[in-house]
Short mmCIF file of C-alpha atoms in Angstrom, two decimals:
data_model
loop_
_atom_site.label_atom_id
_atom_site.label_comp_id
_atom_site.label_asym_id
_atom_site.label_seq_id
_atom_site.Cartn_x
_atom_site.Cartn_y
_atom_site.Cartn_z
CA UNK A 7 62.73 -119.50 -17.14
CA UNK A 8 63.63 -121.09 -14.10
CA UNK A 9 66.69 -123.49 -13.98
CA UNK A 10 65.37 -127.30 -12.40
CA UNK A 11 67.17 -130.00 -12.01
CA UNK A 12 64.94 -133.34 -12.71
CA UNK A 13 65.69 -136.92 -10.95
CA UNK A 14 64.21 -139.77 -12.45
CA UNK A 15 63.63 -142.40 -10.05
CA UNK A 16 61.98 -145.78 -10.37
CA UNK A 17 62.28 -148.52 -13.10
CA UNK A 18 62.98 -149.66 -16.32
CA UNK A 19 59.92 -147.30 -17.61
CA UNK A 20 63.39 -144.56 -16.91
CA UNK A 21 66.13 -147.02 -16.84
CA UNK A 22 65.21 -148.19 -20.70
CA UNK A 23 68.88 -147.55 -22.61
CA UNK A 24 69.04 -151.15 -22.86
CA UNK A 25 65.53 -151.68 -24.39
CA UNK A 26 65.93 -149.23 -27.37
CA UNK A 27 68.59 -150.95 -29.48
CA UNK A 28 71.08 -148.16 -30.02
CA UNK A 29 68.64 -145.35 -29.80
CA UNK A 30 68.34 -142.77 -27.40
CA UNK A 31 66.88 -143.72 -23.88
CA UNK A 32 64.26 -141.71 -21.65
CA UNK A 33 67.29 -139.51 -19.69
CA UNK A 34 68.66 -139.05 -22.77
CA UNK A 35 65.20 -137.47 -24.83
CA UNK A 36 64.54 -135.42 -21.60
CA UNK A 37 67.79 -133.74 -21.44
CA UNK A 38 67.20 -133.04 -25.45
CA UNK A 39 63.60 -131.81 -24.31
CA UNK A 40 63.88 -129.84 -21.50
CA UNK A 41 64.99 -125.84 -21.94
CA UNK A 42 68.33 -124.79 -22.08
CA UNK A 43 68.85 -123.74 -18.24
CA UNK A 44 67.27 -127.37 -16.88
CA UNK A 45 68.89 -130.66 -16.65
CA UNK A 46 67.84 -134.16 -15.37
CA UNK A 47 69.69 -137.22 -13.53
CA UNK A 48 69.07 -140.80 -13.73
CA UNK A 49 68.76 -142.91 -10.70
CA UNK A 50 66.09 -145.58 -11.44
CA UNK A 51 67.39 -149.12 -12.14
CA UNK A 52 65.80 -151.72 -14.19
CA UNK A 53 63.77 -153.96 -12.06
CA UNK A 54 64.17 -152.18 -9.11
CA UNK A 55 60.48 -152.46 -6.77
CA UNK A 56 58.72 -149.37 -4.79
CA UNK A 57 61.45 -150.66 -1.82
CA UNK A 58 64.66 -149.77 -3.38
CA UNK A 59 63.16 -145.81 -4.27
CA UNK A 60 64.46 -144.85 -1.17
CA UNK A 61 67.98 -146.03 -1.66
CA UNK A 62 67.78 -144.62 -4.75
CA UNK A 63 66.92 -141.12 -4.03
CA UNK A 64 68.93 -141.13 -1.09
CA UNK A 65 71.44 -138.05 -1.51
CA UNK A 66 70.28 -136.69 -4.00
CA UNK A 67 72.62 -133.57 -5.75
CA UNK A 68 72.08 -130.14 -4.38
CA UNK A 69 70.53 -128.67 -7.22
CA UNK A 70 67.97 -131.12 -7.54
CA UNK A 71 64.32 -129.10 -7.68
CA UNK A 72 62.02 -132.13 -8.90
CA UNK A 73 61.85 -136.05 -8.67
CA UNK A 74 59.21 -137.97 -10.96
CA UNK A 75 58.73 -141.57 -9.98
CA UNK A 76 57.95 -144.92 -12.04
CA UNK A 77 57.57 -147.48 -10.17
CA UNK A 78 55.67 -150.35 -9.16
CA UNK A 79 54.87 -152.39 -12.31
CA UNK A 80 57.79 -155.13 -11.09
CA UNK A 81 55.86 -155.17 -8.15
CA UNK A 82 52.82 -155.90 -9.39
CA UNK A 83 54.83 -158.80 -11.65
CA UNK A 84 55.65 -160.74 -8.81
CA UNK A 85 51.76 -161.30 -8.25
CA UNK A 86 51.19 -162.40 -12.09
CA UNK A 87 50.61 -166.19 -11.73
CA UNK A 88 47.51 -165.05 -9.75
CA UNK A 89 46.15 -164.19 -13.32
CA UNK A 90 46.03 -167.94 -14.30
CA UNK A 91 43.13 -168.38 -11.53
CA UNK A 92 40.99 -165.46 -12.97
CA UNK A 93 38.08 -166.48 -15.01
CA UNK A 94 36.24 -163.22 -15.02
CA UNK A 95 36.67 -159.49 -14.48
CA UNK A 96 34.97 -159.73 -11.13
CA UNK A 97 37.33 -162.10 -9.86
CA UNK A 98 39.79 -159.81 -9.76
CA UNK A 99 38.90 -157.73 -6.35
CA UNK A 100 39.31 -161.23 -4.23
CA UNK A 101 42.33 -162.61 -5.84
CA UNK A 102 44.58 -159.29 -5.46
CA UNK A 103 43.22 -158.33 -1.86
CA UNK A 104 46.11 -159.07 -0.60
CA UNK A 105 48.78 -158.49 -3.01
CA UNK A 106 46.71 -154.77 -3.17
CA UNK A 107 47.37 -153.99 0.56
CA UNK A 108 51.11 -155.06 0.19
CA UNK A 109 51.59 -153.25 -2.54
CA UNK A 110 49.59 -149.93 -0.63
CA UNK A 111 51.59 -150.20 2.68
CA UNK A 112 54.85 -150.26 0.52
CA UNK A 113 53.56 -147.54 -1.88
CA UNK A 114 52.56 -145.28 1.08
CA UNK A 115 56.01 -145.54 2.76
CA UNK A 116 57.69 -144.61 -0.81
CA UNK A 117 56.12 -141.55 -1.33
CA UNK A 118 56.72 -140.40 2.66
CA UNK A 119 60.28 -141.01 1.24
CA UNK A 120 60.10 -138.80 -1.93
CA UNK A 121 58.03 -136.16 0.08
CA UNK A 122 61.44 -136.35 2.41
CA UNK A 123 63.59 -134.88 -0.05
CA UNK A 124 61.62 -131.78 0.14
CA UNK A 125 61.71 -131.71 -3.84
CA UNK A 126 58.17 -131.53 -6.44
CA UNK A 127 57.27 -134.86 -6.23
CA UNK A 128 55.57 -136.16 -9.02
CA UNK A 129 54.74 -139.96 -10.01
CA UNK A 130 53.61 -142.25 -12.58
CA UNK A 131 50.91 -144.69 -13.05
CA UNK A 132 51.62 -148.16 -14.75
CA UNK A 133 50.97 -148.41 -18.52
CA UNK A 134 48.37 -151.26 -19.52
CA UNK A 135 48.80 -151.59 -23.41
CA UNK A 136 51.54 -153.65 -22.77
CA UNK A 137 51.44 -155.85 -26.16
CA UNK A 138 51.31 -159.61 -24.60
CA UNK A 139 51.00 -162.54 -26.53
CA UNK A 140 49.16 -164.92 -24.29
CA UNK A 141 45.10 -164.37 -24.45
CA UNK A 142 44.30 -164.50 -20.51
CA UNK A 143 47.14 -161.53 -19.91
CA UNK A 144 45.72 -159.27 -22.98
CA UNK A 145 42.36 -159.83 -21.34
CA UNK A 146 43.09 -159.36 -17.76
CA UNK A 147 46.42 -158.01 -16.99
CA UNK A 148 45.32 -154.48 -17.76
CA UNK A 149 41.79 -155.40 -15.66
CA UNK A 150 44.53 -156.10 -12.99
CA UNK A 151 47.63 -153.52 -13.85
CA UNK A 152 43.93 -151.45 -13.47
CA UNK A 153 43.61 -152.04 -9.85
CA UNK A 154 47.63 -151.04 -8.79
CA UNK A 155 46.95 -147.65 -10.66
CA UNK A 156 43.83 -146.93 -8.38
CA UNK A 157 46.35 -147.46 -5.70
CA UNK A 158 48.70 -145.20 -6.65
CA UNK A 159 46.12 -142.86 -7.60
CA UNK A 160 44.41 -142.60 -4.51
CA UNK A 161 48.18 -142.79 -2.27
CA UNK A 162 49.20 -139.62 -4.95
CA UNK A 163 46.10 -137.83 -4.04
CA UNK A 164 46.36 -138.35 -0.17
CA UNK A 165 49.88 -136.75 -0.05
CA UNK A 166 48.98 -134.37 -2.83
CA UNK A 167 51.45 -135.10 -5.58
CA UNK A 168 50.51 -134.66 -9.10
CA UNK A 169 49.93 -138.09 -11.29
CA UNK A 170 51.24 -138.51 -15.16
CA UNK A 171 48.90 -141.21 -16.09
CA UNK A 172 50.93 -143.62 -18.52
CA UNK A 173 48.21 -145.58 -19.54
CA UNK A 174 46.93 -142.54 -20.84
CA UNK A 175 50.50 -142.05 -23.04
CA UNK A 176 51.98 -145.20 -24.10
CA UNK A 177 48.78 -146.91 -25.92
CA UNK A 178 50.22 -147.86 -29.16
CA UNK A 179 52.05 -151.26 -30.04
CA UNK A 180 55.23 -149.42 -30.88
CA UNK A 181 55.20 -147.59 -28.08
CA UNK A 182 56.38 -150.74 -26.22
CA UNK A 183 59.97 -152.41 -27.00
CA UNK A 184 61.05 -154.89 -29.58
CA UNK A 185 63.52 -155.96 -26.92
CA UNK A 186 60.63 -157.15 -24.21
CA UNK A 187 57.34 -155.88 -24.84
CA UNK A 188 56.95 -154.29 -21.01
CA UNK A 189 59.54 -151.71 -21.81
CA UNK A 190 59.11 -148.46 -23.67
CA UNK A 191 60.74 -148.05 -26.99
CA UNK A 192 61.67 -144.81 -28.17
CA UNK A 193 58.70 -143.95 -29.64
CA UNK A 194 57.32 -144.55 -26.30
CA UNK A 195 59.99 -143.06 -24.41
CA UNK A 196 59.70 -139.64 -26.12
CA UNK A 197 55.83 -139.88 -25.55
CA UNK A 198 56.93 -139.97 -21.82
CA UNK A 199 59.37 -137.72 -22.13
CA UNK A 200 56.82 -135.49 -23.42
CA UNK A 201 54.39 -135.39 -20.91
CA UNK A 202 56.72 -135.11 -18.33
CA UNK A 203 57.81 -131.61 -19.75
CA UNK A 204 54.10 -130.83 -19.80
CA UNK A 205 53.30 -131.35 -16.63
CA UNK A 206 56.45 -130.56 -14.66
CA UNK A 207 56.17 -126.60 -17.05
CA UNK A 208 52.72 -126.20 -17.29
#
């Protein structure tokens, strides 16, 4: 098989040791689960936005062959008080207008970044079944997490790099940390971990 080198870049979604109370974090299940002639490196930082990706991948080792990207749910934080003023679904479109062309200009200039490197670029969408307690963010923040992913979707698309949709992976309760309820546990780190192998090998 061929040897690759995998950089995770991004957030807490990779930088999640201190989320998992003593178990293994998401660098730490990859390097378990990928074959014996790969290995992976850690660069994301928890809490770090889509502006501090390209500091992060910036020299990169030499035998780096693919970088996956996280990123972009602390971004999409910094715009949660706008979800006290929703009422309904449809409000949704007007209220994040502009938070949604921030967060596409920044996006857009990330992945020219990543595409850079001349490495497989691959990246992730933001997971929804975040478990929160308060009503109005159970009912809307995933409407609204929703609307990011469509960004990032479409962005992915336009410079043709392959999506692992997390919504799609971490949908269980336990999937989400004990610690703080936005991070992946270990159950939802390996389910990560997982698809990651998939796609990056299929």
């Amino acid at each position: 098989m061929e040897s690759k080198h995998l950089i995770l870049a991004g957030d807490s979604i990779f930088d999640n040791d201190g989320y998992v109370l003593g178990e293994a974090g998401v660098i730490e299940q990859l390097r378990c689960a990928l074959p014996a002639t790969c290995s992976a490196s850690k660069v994301a930082v928890d809490g770090d936005c889509i502006r501090h990706v390209k500091d992060q991948i910036a020299g990169l080792p030499s035998n780096a062959t693919d970088l996956i990207v996280s990123v972009g749910g602390n971004d999409a934080r910094f715009h949660s008080a706008l979800l006290s003023k929703v009422n309904k679904a449809n409000d949704l479109d007007t209220i994040l207008s502009a938070p949604l062309a921030e967060f596409t200009a920044d996006y857009r200039l990330m992945l020219d970044c990543a595409k850079a490197t001349g490495l497989k670029v691959y990246v992730c969408t933001i997971y929804t079944a975040v478990p929160f307690e308060d009503p109005i963010w159970r009912q809307f923040a995933p409407l609204a997490i929703g609307k990011f992913n469509e960004v990032i979707v479409a962005e992915a698309n336009a410079h043709g790099i392959p999506v692992l949709h997390l919504q799609n992976v971490c949908t269980d309760a336990n999937d989400f940390s004990a610690v703080s309820p936005i991070e992946p546990s270990n159950q939802g780190g390996q389910k990560i971990v997982d698809h990651i192998v998939e796609i990056v090998f299929e």
